[in-house]
XYZ file of C-alpha atoms in Angstrom:
519
model
C -62.894 32.473 -37.570
C -62.553 35.667 -35.378
C -59.752 36.183 -33.046
C -61.595 34.959 -30.132
C -62.562 31.601 -31.041
C -58.797 31.383 -32.165
C -57.728 32.256 -28.793
C -60.129 29.768 -27.086
C -59.035 26.931 -29.477
C -55.279 27.707 -28.516
C -56.212 28.095 -24.930
C -57.894 24.698 -25.349
C -54.972 23.281 -27.107
C -52.687 24.500 -24.280
C -54.774 23.150 -21.618
C -54.948 19.524 -23.318
C -51.117 19.795 -23.789
C -50.121 20.529 -20.362
C -52.657 17.647 -19.169
C -51.221 15.364 -21.550
C -47.938 16.251 -20.522
C -48.466 15.622 -16.792
C -50.518 12.540 -17.798
C -47.141 11.321 -19.543
C -45.086 11.996 -16.665
C -47.598 10.357 -14.320
C -47.596 7.342 -16.657
C -43.856 7.498 -16.753
C -43.452 7.276 -12.870
C -45.979 4.602 -12.842
C -43.809 2.720 -15.628
C -40.491 3.208 -13.981
C -42.094 1.902 -10.631
C -43.321 -1.179 -12.290
C -40.361 -1.625 -14.384
C -38.094 -1.414 -10.750
C -40.898 -3.755 -9.302
C -40.340 -6.664 -11.894
C -36.508 -6.192 -12.511
C -35.076 -5.504 -9.424
C -33.984 -9.054 -7.890
C -35.698 -10.052 -4.731
C -32.441 -10.054 -2.642
C -32.414 -6.259 -3.266
C -34.314 -4.207 -1.271
C -34.973 -0.406 -2.187
C -37.226 2.396 -1.395
C -37.324 5.956 -2.135
C -39.215 9.137 -0.680
C -40.081 10.802 -4.107
C -39.551 10.475 -7.808
C -39.659 13.547 -9.845
C -39.545 13.390 -13.499
C -39.069 16.087 -16.226
C -39.956 14.742 -19.609
C -38.695 17.841 -21.608
C -35.345 17.800 -19.822
C -34.715 14.150 -19.335
C -34.375 14.175 -15.784
C -35.076 11.608 -13.084
C -34.668 12.344 -9.491
C -35.110 9.799 -6.555
C -35.055 11.767 -3.222
C -33.587 9.743 -0.236
C -33.197 6.531 -1.865
C -32.185 3.393 -0.014
C -30.759 0.273 -1.380
C -29.660 -3.065 0.339
C -28.248 -5.906 -1.501
C -28.188 -9.159 0.564
C -25.165 -10.332 -1.514
C -26.426 -13.159 -3.417
C -25.064 -12.220 -6.826
C -21.771 -10.374 -5.346
C -18.849 -11.093 -3.279
C -19.972 -8.764 -0.573
C -22.394 -10.522 1.267
C -24.440 -7.343 2.096
C -24.373 -3.743 0.544
C -26.419 -0.999 1.943
C -26.700 2.559 0.550
C -28.714 5.490 1.569
C -28.106 9.015 0.133
C -29.581 12.293 -0.159
C -30.684 11.843 -3.999
C -29.963 9.899 -7.097
C -30.308 12.321 -10.114
C -30.249 11.144 -13.992
C -30.124 14.096 -16.112
C -30.254 14.255 -19.862
C -31.934 11.185 -20.761
C -32.166 10.522 -24.325
C -35.207 9.287 -25.671
C -34.402 9.858 -29.057
C -31.253 7.410 -28.969
C -33.393 5.001 -26.936
C -35.967 4.921 -29.576
C -33.964 5.014 -32.666
C -30.744 3.285 -31.966
C -31.748 1.266 -28.865
C -29.222 2.739 -26.657
C -29.566 4.278 -22.870
C -27.835 7.266 -22.422
C -27.556 10.276 -20.221
C -25.672 13.369 -19.819
C -24.966 12.819 -15.803
C -25.626 10.528 -13.234
C -25.196 12.270 -9.763
C -25.309 10.609 -6.361
C -25.486 12.762 -3.686
C -24.336 12.323 -0.026
C -24.119 8.703 -0.241
C -23.474 6.485 2.760
C -22.183 3.212 1.735
C -21.558 0.127 4.070
C -20.256 -3.232 2.875
C -20.337 -6.525 5.111
C -17.770 -9.218 3.785
C -18.947 -12.860 3.401
C -18.199 -15.251 5.940
C -15.629 -17.968 5.163
C -18.068 -20.660 4.725
C -20.524 -19.190 2.698
C -21.627 -20.609 -0.408
C -22.891 -17.151 -1.916
C -19.455 -16.603 -3.196
C -19.625 -18.855 -5.867
C -22.396 -17.320 -7.215
C -20.641 -14.041 -7.712
C -19.612 -14.769 -11.462
C -23.078 -14.993 -12.361
C -23.033 -13.130 -15.733
C -25.198 -9.962 -15.900
C -27.358 -9.841 -18.891
C -27.416 -6.509 -20.477
C -30.183 -5.956 -23.132
C -28.817 -2.406 -24.507
C -25.628 -0.619 -24.661
C -25.382 2.202 -21.654
C -23.275 5.186 -22.061
C -23.070 8.152 -19.424
C -20.977 11.603 -20.314
C -20.456 12.128 -16.438
C -20.800 9.878 -13.251
C -20.576 12.011 -10.292
C -20.482 10.953 -6.403
C -20.274 13.877 -4.321
C -19.882 14.213 -0.489
C -20.121 10.523 0.400
C -19.048 8.035 3.168
C -18.015 4.494 3.237
C -17.458 1.532 5.786
C -16.499 -2.068 5.211
C -17.289 -4.426 7.944
C -16.763 -8.011 8.801
C -19.282 -10.756 8.189
C -20.389 -10.219 11.615
C -20.851 -6.381 11.669
C -18.487 -6.366 14.765
C -15.104 -5.363 13.139
C -14.575 -2.437 11.136
C -12.165 -3.129 8.112
C -12.164 0.203 6.440
C -13.501 3.557 6.953
C -13.284 6.283 4.472
C -14.369 9.843 5.968
C -15.445 11.504 2.873
C -15.010 10.386 -0.988
C -16.090 12.045 -3.995
C -15.253 11.225 -7.554
C -16.042 12.142 -11.080
C -15.803 9.529 -14.282
C -16.177 10.680 -17.424
C -17.418 9.092 -20.929
C -18.440 5.744 -19.148
C -20.109 2.960 -21.175
C -20.820 -0.483 -21.267
C -22.574 -3.050 -23.462
C -23.930 -6.873 -23.823
C -20.345 -8.076 -24.532
C -18.120 -5.446 -22.166
C -20.387 -6.121 -19.084
C -18.927 -9.644 -18.905
C -15.329 -8.447 -18.664
C -13.444 -8.385 -15.660
C -13.315 -4.554 -15.634
C -17.266 -4.351 -17.008
C -17.186 -0.991 -18.359
C -15.071 1.857 -20.417
C -14.237 5.095 -19.046
C -12.275 8.238 -19.842
C -10.939 10.900 -17.729
C -11.660 10.456 -13.761
C -10.881 11.966 -10.702
C -11.237 10.447 -7.012
C -10.684 12.010 -3.670
C -10.907 10.070 -0.512
C -9.975 11.574 3.062
C -9.538 10.432 6.639
C -9.146 6.555 5.456
C -8.159 4.218 8.336
C -8.539 0.618 8.972
C -6.685 -2.574 10.770
C -3.919 -4.254 8.885
C -3.905 -7.586 9.944
C -4.114 -8.577 13.739
C -1.484 -6.241 15.380
C -1.132 -3.188 12.979
C -3.406 -0.535 11.689
C -3.161 2.589 9.270
C -4.456 6.088 8.622
C -4.381 8.347 5.620
C -5.004 11.915 5.559
C -6.132 12.260 1.892
C -5.874 10.192 -1.402
C -6.015 11.848 -4.618
C -5.886 10.086 -8.231
C -6.883 10.954 -11.842
C -5.624 9.308 -14.818
C -1.964 10.657 -14.670
C -1.063 10.682 -10.853
C -1.567 9.729 -7.216
C -1.086 11.574 -4.267
C -1.222 10.151 -0.760
C -0.981 12.658 1.985
C -0.230 11.805 5.756
C 0.408 8.249 5.570
C 0.753 6.470 8.867
C 1.225 2.576 9.519
C 1.534 1.620 13.015
C 1.589 -1.226 15.679
C -1.971 -0.576 17.490
C -0.434 -1.722 20.893
C 2.233 -0.235 23.049
C 5.530 -2.062 23.075
C 4.365 -3.916 26.543
C 1.202 -4.662 25.196
C 2.281 -6.323 21.977
C 5.002 -8.177 23.935
C 2.267 -9.773 26.374
C 0.226 -10.698 23.272
C 2.585 -12.618 21.184
C 4.612 -15.852 21.617
C 7.143 -15.083 19.225
C 9.488 -12.013 18.145
C 7.617 -9.654 16.101
C 8.696 -5.792 15.391
C 6.693 -3.039 16.784
C 6.543 -0.361 13.918
C 5.495 3.092 13.470
C 6.018 4.669 10.035
C 4.949 8.107 9.001
C 5.274 9.158 5.587
C 4.156 13.108 5.098
C 3.523 12.668 1.178
C 3.894 10.089 -1.600
C 3.401 10.742 -4.987
C 2.976 8.570 -8.183
C 3.423 9.484 -11.675
C 1.690 7.636 -14.879
C -0.223 4.500 -13.567
C -1.979 2.267 -15.552
C -4.098 -0.775 -14.390
C -4.933 -3.565 -16.771
C -6.332 -7.107 -16.450
C -4.998 -9.663 -18.441
C -6.648 -13.468 -18.249
C -8.193 -12.198 -15.056
C -4.912 -11.113 -13.572
C -4.404 -7.700 -12.486
C -1.232 -5.618 -13.979
C -0.272 -2.381 -12.155
C 2.271 -0.314 -13.832
C 3.775 2.851 -12.505
C 6.689 5.425 -13.886
C 7.932 6.776 -10.835
C 6.842 6.570 -6.983
C 8.207 8.915 -4.648
C 8.079 8.983 -0.775
C 9.020 12.499 0.981
C 10.627 12.343 4.376
C 9.357 8.756 5.755
C 10.093 8.224 9.258
C 9.992 4.773 10.418
C 11.019 3.342 14.032
C 11.321 -0.356 14.669
C 11.515 -2.158 17.878
C 11.977 -5.653 18.702
C 11.862 -7.390 22.006
C 14.536 -10.277 22.070
C 13.280 -11.740 24.998
C 10.534 -13.637 23.351
C 11.475 -16.757 21.132
C 12.556 -16.504 17.618
C 9.952 -17.431 15.376
C 10.566 -20.555 13.745
C 8.875 -19.980 10.447
C 11.293 -19.482 7.268
C 11.068 -15.956 6.091
C 11.668 -15.796 2.267
C 13.964 -13.393 0.666
C 12.617 -10.074 -0.929
C 13.142 -11.561 -4.481
C 10.509 -14.338 -3.648
C 8.366 -11.957 -1.781
C 8.172 -9.851 -4.988
C 7.683 -12.819 -7.252
C 4.795 -14.245 -5.413
C 2.731 -10.895 -5.221
C -0.976 -11.556 -5.951
C -0.818 -9.170 -8.987
C 1.753 -8.430 -11.547
C 3.534 -5.146 -10.709
C 5.961 -3.143 -12.734
C 7.330 0.086 -11.288
C 10.183 1.808 -13.111
C 11.687 3.838 -10.205
C 10.986 4.336 -6.473
C 12.530 7.123 -4.620
C 12.845 7.777 -1.007
C 13.732 11.483 0.029
C 15.258 12.505 3.283
C 14.058 9.725 5.275
C 14.791 8.449 8.966
C 15.049 4.938 10.025
C 15.781 3.700 13.706
C 15.861 0.366 14.781
C 15.881 -0.858 18.504
C 16.504 -3.919 20.127
C 15.820 -4.814 23.775
C 17.380 -7.932 25.186
C 16.285 -9.238 28.708
C 17.170 -7.211 31.782
C 18.428 -4.341 29.546
C 18.309 -0.776 31.302
C 17.370 0.631 27.749
C 16.790 -0.840 24.321
C 20.111 -0.346 22.130
C 19.563 1.947 18.880
C 20.736 1.965 15.565
C 19.775 5.195 13.431
C 19.986 6.020 9.603
C 19.360 9.935 8.935
C 19.256 11.777 5.859
C 17.999 8.448 4.219
C 17.718 8.341 0.504
C 17.007 5.351 -1.918
C 16.576 4.647 -5.311
C 14.971 1.399 -6.538
C 14.998 0.504 -10.431
C 12.867 -1.951 -12.145
C 10.710 -2.956 -9.033
C 8.743 -5.607 -11.144
C 7.786 -9.235 -11.103
C 6.991 -9.254 -14.740
C 9.770 -11.552 -16.709
C 12.026 -9.237 -18.604
C 15.158 -11.005 -19.447
C 18.415 -9.646 -18.179
C 16.430 -7.118 -15.751
C 17.291 -7.153 -11.987
C 15.884 -5.109 -9.125
C 18.613 -2.499 -8.494
C 18.424 -0.823 -4.960
C 20.888 2.203 -4.017
C 20.757 3.403 -0.597
C 22.665 6.532 1.276
C 22.717 7.541 4.615
C 24.380 9.115 7.731
C 24.885 5.891 9.740
C 24.585 6.977 13.844
C 24.825 10.547 13.064
C 28.182 10.771 11.448
C 29.318 7.643 9.192
C 28.545 7.900 5.606
C 26.930 4.815 4.388
C 26.373 3.552 0.717
C 24.598 0.555 -0.461
C 24.043 -0.863 -3.897
C 22.071 -4.112 -3.915
C 21.101 -6.203 -6.894
C 18.877 -9.407 -7.243
C 16.915 -11.160 -9.934
C 13.348 -11.770 -8.872
C 12.910 -14.758 -11.199
C 16.010 -16.654 -10.217
C 15.165 -19.876 -8.208
C 18.505 -19.761 -6.310
C 17.258 -16.198 -5.117
C 21.084 -15.035 -5.634
C 22.119 -11.503 -4.756
C 24.799 -9.010 -4.823
C 25.464 -6.227 -2.422
C 28.239 -3.793 -2.081
C 28.683 -0.881 -0.031
C 30.997 1.610 1.729
C 31.216 3.129 5.223
C 33.392 6.244 5.608
C 34.277 8.769 8.517
C 32.898 6.458 11.283
C 33.356 7.394 14.826
C 33.055 3.692 16.279
C 32.133 5.266 19.684
C 28.552 6.051 18.216
C 27.689 2.521 17.818
C 28.047 1.953 21.722
C 24.321 2.926 22.018
C 23.637 -0.594 20.253
C 26.648 -2.616 21.338
C 26.781 -1.749 24.990
C 22.864 -3.114 25.562
C 22.971 -5.730 23.246
C 26.529 -6.991 23.139
C 28.158 -5.732 26.291
C 30.677 -4.034 24.407
C 31.965 -0.597 24.177
C 33.882 0.527 21.225
C 36.501 3.269 20.299
C 38.218 4.389 17.203
C 37.548 5.652 13.847
C 36.735 3.634 10.565
C 38.064 5.897 7.700
C 36.859 3.915 5.127
C 35.353 0.473 4.891
C 34.268 -1.405 1.469
C 32.530 -4.745 1.148
C 31.132 -6.962 -1.388
C 28.936 -9.592 -0.465
C 27.039 -12.080 -2.914
C 25.188 -15.470 -2.442
C 21.649 -17.047 -2.382
C 18.785 -18.499 0.233
C 21.535 -20.587 2.135
C 25.258 -19.284 1.878
C 27.016 -16.044 0.892
C 30.576 -15.115 0.609
C 32.306 -11.851 0.034
C 35.301 -9.499 0.730
C 36.081 -6.430 2.764
C 38.483 -4.110 3.344
C 38.935 -1.329 5.960
C 41.365 1.898 6.734
C 40.821 2.639 10.517
C 42.516 4.073 13.715
C 43.093 2.749 17.094
C 40.203 0.659 16.876
C 39.612 -1.053 20.522
C 36.814 -3.103 22.097
C 36.044 -3.396 26.098
C 33.834 -6.021 27.644
C 31.716 -4.702 30.235
C 29.953 -6.478 33.162
C 26.641 -7.989 33.157
C 25.066 -4.685 34.408
C 27.075 -2.612 31.952
C 28.662 -0.443 34.500
C 32.309 -1.496 34.595
C 34.722 -2.475 32.094
C 36.060 -6.005 32.347
C 39.950 -5.098 32.154
C 41.316 -8.408 31.790
C 39.301 -9.775 29.254
C 39.194 -6.373 27.327
C 42.828 -6.470 27.663
C 43.328 -10.038 26.483
C 40.818 -9.350 23.553
C 42.609 -6.438 22.243
C 45.911 -8.359 21.977
C 44.247 -10.154 19.059
C 42.913 -6.756 17.472
C 45.176 -5.063 15.080
C 45.194 -1.177 15.630
C 45.438 -0.799 12.039
C 48.861 -0.216 11.607
C 49.626 -3.094 9.347
C 47.942 -2.214 6.032
C 48.489 -2.345 2.079
C 50.101 0.388 0.244
C 47.154 1.876 -0.016
C 46.345 1.634 3.620
C 43.578 -1.001 4.014
C 43.439 -4.295 5.631
C 41.794 -6.998 3.921
C 39.233 -9.648 5.026
C 36.832 -12.112 3.866
C 33.282 -13.187 4.718
C 31.555 -16.208 4.712
C 28.158 -16.801 6.285
C 25.476 -19.443 6.567
C 21.829 -17.534 6.517
C 19.547 -18.383 9.383
C 16.141 -18.845 7.244
C 13.866 -17.590 10.022
C 15.693 -14.170 10.134
C 15.513 -11.464 7.604
C 17.972 -10.557 4.744
C 19.562 -7.459 6.898
C 20.095 -9.923 9.702
C 21.992 -11.980 6.885
C 23.931 -9.270 5.828
C 24.849 -7.872 9.579
C 26.264 -11.365 10.264
C 28.136 -11.402 7.301
C 29.597 -7.893 7.586
C 30.401 -9.015 11.496
C 32.180 -11.897 10.068
C 34.340 -9.957 7.840
C 35.027 -7.089 10.370
C 36.593 -9.859 12.746
C 38.697 -11.218 9.889
C 39.940 -7.659 8.993
C 41.030 -6.651 12.688
C 42.040 -10.050 14.108
C 43.545 -11.770 10.871
C 46.682 -10.857 8.632
C 45.099 -8.197 6.765
C 46.450 -9.241 3.549
C 44.225 -9.828 0.157
C 43.302 -13.627 0.015
């Protein structure tokens, strides 16, 4: 056989091979289209502009795919997604035919726009959300990548946006599932991952909303930047919309870092564990309009709130660094609200947990500059699983110029104070109904003046009579302290801090008007 015939045979074989390859690709496209038509449920609508296949590389590219799920099999009643491309790379025919496994090197979702609608409250589709998925073959992917995405969640009518994520990206490696794993609460296993969300916003209940500048998460840590939680109405607008007292809040946290987190599921209950959570420079302003009625609803103490969280939570340590807190209270006919401030606020919370570990308590330690000059320290402990909600809180205040309290006392109590609290120490313990404690204080030239209704003049006679009952701090023990006791019944429709405040108020009155002796 001469060279010419060999060349013709080789050329013919090449042409035949190319023809067979394109015929195989055409057949594969047809098979995939028929498979989708046959296997995709009727409540899932889909389309795509073009399907490109490379049998040699094992690649499948769906151009401009659109998917709409009407929600018959999910807890979300409607899911829609459109994107620039779905690319499946490195599909392994070898593992499919020899091992019966579906494997790909990468799945890439490019520029997806994801929209979710929640189910209406009376829907019957939610009961179908637990329908098991019957998987015929194990599936594994080296890497799943979502790039330049956008996500929105709406209510069932599509009228109220519940969550908006401006951009989202993620990479998840070593993803795998099989016929048994697909039935679990978390239906897959995975290795390393990185999530990135930016410009997150949404409502938080009827009156508040939140925004997050960015959220970054991987296997080891979480970083949240520019968190803001606030009342979405002005103070006046909120007062016009509510019947009972409610805090108007504005919280800003420039940075939150979480180290060594882990999420597991045991008996379909989520369990979240974290080593440390640090919030840097949190700024919180709380305002309350006291002209409204008090809410008669019982407010549980923090131990009960933590115990009743919908997930199991265990955080070894929470830190607040260099924070600021202001509390404003506006009584009827006030010219301006009274203000209490806590500067350079620091806090450490140990064992913030609702998992039962015998003998462990939540321990909260707080330090701050109170009203710009007083040095405040608190140590607060409680057992989350104590049905009596018992707690013990102790603390101290030093170098307090009482005149700085006048910003709060004048508008809210029609009182003006003067004098210095050199040192004050207290311990208060109790439960959901009653608390008792001791207090001691070293102070100088403490006086109170009662103001008229307009807060413009001192009622001199009443102030003089009142100060007759106030010891100026001269009758003290050998260490320079006057002593008092605290006993307070809790108003259960008010917060723990009101409970503490009323207790301290009772103790201070006993210190300055009583015998001053240790009881």
